[in-house]
Coordinates of C-alpha atoms in Angstrom, one line a residue:
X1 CA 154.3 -74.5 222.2
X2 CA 152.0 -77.3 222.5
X3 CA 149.1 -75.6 221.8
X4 CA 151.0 -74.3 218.6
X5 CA 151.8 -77.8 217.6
X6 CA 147.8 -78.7 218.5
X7 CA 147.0 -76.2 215.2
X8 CA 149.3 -77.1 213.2
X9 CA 148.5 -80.8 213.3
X10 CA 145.1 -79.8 212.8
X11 CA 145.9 -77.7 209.8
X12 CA 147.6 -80.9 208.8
X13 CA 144.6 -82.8 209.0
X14 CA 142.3 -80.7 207.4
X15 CA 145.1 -80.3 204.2
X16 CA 145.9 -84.2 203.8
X17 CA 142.6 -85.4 205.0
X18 CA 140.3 -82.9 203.6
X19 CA 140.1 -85.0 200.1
X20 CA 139.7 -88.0 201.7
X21 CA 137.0 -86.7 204.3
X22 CA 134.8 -84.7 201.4
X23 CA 131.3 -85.4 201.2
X24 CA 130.4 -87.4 198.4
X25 CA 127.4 -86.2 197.2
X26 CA 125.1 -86.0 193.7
X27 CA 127.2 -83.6 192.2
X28 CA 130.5 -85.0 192.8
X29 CA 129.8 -87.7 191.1
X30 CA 127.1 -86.6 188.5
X31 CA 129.4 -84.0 187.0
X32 CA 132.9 -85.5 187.5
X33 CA 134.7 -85.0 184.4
X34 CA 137.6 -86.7 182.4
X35 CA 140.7 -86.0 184.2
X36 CA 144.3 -88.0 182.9
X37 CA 145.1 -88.2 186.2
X38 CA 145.6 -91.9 187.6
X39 CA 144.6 -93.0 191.4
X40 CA 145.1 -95.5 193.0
X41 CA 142.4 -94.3 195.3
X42 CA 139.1 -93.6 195.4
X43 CA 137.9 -91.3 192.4
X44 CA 134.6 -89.9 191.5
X45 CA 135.5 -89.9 188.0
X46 CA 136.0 -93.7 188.0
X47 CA 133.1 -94.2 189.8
X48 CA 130.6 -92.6 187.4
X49 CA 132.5 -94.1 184.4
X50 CA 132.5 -97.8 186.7
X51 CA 128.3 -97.0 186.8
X52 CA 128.2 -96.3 183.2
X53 CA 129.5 -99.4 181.8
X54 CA 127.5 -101.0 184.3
X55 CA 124.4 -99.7 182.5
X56 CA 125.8 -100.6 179.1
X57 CA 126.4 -104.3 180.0
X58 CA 129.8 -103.9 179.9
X59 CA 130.5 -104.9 183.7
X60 CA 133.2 -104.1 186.1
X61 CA 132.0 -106.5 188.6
X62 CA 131.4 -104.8 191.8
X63 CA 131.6 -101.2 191.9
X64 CA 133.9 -99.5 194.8
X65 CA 134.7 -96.1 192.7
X66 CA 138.6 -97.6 192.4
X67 CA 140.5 -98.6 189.5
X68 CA 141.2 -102.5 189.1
X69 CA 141.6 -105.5 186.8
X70 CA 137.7 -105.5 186.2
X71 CA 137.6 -101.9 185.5
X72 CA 140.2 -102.4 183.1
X73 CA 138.5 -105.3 181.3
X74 CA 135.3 -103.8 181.1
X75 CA 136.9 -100.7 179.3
X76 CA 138.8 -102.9 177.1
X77 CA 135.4 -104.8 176.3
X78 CA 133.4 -101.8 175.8
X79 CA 137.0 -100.2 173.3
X80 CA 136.7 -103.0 171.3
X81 CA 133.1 -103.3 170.8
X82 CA 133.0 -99.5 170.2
X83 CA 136.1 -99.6 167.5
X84 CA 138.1 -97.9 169.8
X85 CA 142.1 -98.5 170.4
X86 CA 141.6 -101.4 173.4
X87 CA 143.9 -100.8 175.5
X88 CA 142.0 -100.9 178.9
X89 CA 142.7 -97.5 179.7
X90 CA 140.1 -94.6 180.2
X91 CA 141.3 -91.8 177.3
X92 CA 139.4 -88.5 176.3
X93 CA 137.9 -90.4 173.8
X94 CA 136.5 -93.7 175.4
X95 CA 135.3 -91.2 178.1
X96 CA 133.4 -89.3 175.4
X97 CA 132.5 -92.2 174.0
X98 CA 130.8 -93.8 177.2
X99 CA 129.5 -90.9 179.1
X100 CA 127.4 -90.6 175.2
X101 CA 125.9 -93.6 175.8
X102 CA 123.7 -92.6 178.2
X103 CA 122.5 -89.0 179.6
X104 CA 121.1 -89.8 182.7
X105 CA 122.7 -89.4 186.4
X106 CA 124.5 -92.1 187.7
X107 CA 123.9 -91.2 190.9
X108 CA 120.4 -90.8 192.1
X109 CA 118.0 -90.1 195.1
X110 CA 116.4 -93.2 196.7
X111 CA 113.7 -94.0 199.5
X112 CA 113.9 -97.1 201.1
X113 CA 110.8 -99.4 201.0
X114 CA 109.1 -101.9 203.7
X115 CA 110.4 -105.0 201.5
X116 CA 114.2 -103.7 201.1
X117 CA 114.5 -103.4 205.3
X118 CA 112.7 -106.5 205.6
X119 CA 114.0 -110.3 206.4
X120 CA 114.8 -113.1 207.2
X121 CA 118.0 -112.2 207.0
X122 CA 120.6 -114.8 207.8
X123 CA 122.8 -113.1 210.3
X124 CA 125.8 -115.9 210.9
X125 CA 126.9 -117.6 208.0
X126 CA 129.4 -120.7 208.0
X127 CA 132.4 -120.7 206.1
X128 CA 132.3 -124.4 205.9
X129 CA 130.3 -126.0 203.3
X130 CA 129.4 -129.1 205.9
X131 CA 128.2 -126.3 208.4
X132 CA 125.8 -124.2 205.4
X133 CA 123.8 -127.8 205.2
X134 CA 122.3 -126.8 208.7
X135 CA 120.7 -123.7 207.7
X136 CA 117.2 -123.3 206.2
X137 CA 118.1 -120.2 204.1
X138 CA 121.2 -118.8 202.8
X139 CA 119.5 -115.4 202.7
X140 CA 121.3 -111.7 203.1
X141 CA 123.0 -111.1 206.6
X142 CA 122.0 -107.8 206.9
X143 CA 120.5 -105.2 204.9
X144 CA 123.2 -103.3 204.3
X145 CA 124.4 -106.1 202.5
X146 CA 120.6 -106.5 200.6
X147 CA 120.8 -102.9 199.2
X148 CA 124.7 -103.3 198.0
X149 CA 123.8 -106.1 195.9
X150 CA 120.6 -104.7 194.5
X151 CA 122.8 -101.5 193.2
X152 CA 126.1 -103.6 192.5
X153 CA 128.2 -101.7 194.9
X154 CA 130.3 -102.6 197.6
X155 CA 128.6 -102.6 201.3
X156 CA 131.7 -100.0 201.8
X157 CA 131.0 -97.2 198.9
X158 CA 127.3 -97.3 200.3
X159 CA 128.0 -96.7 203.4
X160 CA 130.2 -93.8 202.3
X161 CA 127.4 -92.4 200.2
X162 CA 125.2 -92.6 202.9
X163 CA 127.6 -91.8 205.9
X164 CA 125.8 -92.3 209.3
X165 CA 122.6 -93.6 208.2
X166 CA 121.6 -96.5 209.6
X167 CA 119.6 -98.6 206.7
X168 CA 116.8 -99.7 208.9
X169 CA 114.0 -97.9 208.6
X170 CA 111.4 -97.4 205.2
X171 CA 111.5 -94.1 204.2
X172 CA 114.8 -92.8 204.8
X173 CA 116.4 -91.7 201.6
X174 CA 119.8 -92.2 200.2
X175 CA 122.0 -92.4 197.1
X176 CA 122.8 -95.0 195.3
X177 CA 124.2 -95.6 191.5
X178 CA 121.4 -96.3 189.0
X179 CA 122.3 -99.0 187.4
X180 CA 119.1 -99.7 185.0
X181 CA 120.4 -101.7 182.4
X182 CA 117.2 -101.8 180.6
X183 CA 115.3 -104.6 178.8
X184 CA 117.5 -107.1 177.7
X185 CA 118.5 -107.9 174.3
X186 CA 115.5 -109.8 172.5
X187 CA 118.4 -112.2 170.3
X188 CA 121.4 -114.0 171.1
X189 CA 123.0 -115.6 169.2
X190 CA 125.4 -117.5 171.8
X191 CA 127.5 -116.9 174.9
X192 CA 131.5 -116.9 174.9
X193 CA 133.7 -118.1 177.9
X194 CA 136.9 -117.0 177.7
X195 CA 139.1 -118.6 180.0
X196 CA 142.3 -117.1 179.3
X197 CA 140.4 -113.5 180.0
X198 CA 138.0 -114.8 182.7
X199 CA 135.4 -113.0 181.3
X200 CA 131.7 -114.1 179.8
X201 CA 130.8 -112.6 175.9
X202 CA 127.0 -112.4 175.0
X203 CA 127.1 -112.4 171.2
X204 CA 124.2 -111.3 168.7
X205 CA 124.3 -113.3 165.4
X206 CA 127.0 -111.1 163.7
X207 CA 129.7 -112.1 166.4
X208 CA 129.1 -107.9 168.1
X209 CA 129.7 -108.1 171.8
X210 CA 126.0 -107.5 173.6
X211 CA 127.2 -108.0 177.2
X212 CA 130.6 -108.9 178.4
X213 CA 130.6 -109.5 181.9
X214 CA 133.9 -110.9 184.4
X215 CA 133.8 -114.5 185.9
X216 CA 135.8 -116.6 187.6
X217 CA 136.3 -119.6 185.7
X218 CA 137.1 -122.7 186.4
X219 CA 141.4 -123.9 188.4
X220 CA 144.2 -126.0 188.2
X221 CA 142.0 -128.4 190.5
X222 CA 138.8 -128.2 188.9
X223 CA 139.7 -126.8 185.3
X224 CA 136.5 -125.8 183.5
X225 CA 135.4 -127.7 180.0
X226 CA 136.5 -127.0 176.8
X227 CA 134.8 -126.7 172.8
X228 CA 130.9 -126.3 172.9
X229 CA 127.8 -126.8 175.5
X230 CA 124.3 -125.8 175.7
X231 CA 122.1 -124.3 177.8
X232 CA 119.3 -126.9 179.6
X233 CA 117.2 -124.5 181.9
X234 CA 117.8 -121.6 183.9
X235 CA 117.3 -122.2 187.8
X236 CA 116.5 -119.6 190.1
X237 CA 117.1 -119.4 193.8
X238 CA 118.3 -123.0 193.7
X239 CA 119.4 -125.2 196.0
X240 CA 123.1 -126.9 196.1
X241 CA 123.7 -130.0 195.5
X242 CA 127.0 -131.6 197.1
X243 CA 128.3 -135.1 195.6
X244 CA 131.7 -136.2 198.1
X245 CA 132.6 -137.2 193.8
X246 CA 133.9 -133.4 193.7
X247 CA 136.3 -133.8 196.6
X248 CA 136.4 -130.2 196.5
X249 CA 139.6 -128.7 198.9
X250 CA 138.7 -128.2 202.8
X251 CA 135.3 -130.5 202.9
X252 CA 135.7 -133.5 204.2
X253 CA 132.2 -134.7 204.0
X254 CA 132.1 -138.1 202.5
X255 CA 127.8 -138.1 202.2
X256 CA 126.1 -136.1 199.5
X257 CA 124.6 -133.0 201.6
X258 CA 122.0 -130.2 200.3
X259 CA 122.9 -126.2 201.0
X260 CA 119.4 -124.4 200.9
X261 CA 118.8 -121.5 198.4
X262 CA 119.6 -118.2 199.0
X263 CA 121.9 -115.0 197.2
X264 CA 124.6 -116.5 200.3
X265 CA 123.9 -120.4 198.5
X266 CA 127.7 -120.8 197.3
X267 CA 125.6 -120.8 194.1
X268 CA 124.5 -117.4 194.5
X269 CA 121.0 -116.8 192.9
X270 CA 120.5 -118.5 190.0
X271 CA 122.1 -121.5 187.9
X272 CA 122.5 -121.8 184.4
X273 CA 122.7 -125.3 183.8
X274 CA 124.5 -126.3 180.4
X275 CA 124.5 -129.9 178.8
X276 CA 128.0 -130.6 180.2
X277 CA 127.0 -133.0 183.2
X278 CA 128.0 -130.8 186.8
X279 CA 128.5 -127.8 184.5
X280 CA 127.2 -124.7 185.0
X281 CA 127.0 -120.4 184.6
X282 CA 126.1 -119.3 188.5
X283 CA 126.3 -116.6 190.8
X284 CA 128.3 -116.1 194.3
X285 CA 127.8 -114.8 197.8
X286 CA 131.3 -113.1 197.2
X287 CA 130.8 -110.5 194.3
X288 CA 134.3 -108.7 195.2
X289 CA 136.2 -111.9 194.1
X290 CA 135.2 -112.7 190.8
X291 CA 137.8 -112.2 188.2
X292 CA 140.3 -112.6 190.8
X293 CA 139.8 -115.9 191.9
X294 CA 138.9 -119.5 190.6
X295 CA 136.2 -121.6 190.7
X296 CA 135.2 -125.2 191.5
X297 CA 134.9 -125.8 187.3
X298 CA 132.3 -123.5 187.0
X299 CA 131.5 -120.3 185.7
X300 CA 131.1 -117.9 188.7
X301 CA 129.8 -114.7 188.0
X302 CA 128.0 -111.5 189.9
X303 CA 124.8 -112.4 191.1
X304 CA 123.4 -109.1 189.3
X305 CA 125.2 -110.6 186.4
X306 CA 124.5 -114.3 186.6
X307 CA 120.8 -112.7 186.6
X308 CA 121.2 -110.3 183.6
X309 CA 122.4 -113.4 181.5
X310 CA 119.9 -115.9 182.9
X311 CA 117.1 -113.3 181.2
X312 CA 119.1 -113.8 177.8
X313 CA 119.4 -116.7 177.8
X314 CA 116.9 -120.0 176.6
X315 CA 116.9 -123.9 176.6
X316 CA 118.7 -124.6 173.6
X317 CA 121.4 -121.3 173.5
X318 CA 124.7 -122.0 172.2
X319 CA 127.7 -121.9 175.0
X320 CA 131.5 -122.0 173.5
X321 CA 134.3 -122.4 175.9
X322 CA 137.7 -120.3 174.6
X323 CA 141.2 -121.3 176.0
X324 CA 142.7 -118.1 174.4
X325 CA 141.6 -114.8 174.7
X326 CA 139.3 -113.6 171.7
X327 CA 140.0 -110.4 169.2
X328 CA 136.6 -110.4 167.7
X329 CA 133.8 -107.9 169.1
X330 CA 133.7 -104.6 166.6
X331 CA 131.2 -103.2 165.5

């Protein structure tokens, strides 16, 4: 009897578990294909669509290969840009539509290099802000971490496309999402921060949507600006600057204090400083928040994304801060 009930419950396993347990490997994903099915889980299908409006500029934030808010924005963006019904959700035809854009895999073949397993990495970061002052570089803990954030994916979906490979050593080969975005658009005409969508527009000079990428944006403490700013200089790997003038929530620091640079900085890896004094278009050490979280006043975006927009951008570029969510973007 209990060697009956041994192979059952391991016929159970392998049924309910075999889907989750599946290898995940270039073809899964390469050739996934539309399926009206929704998951709340992990899906292949979302994953390679999540990669492809990475590419396009149209950003879900951190890809995990799961349906959220950001997925459903960046869809919505990349609808409306395309003159599609923008609704948020992935039909036939925004599928079509987006797997056109771009022939390549989304999933490729990688060999790790000397420089991507190489330090200093920063292995204990403080939580505290007071505590971050200590430390001469804010740099990546580990380089698990390094490699998620070069290829916008969570430190989770990378293991799980890698599974038991350790990360350490140049030469090893793994798969990651190809995320090439390409050059960047040689004219902007201005960016658009919408704070009722928490989202950042890139607009050419007809008003068409470039790059729309998801931010946090500002809260109830620290609300961000309103009408129109400009765009001073682009700093990368800064340093942060603390003024006790902020009184930000939980530091109790009552001397100015400097945070060294770093992609951990709670600036992330570069600031976009705009004419609006303390104001400014940054990245985070917390990619998996934006969107759904606030900021001190700022704009908080992606570090792959604060960089994408910090190579569009130019002393002099037009910034205009939207309270309610904008309907322009068609072609």
């Amino acid at each position: 009897m209990v060697r009956l009930l041994l192979v059952v419950a391991t016929a159970l396993a392998l049924t309910c578990g075999g889907a989750a347990a599946a290898k995940l490997d270039l073809a899964t994903v390469n050739q996934a294909q539309f399926s009206a099915e929704r998951s709340k889980g992990f899906s292949p299908a979302i994953l390679k669509a999540q990669i492809l409006l990475d590419r396009a500029r149209f950003s879900p934030g951190l890809v995990e290969g799961r349906f959220s808010e950001n997925v459903a924005k960046a869809i919505r963006a990349f609808q409306t840009a395309n003159g599609l019904p923008s609704d948020g959700t992935l039909t036939r035809e925004t599928w079509d539509r987006l797997t056109a854009t771009s022939t390549k895999p989304v999933v490729i073949s990688y060999e790790l290099t000397r420089k991507d397993v190489s330090g200093p990495f920063t292995k204990r970061i403080p939580a505290r802000m007071e505590r971050m002052a200590r430390l001469q570089r804010l740099g990546y803990r580990n380089v698990t971490e390094k490699l998620a954030e070069r290829f916008h994916i969570s430190e989770q979906l990378l293991r799980r496309l890698n599974p038991g490979i350790g990360f350490r050593k140049a030469g090893t080969k793994l798969l990651v999402p190809d995320i090439d975005r390409g050059d960047s658009p040689a004219t902007i005409a201005g960016i658009e921060v919408d704070k009722g969508a928490r989202l950042v527009r890139v607009l050419d000079p007809s008003g068409k949507w470039l790059a729309v990428f998801p931010a946090s944006i500002g809260s109830a403490e620290k609300p961000a600006p309103s009408g129109e700013a400009e765009v001073k200089r682009v700093v990368r790997n800064p340093t942060y600057h603390y003024d006790p003038r902020f009184a930000f929530k939980g530091v109790k620091a009552k001397r100015p204090f400097t945070i060294a640079a770093g992609p951990n900085n709670p600036v992330g890896s570069v600031w976009i400083d705009l004419s609006i004094e303390s104001y400014g278009i940054h990245g985070t050490p917390e990619p998996g928040k934006i969107g759904t979280t606030f900021s001190h006043g700022c704009i908080r975006l992606t570090n792959w994304d604060a960089e994408n927009l910090a190579s569009m951008v130019q002393k002099g570029t037009r910034v205009s801060f939207k309270d309610e969510m904008a309907n322009a973007g068609g072609e």
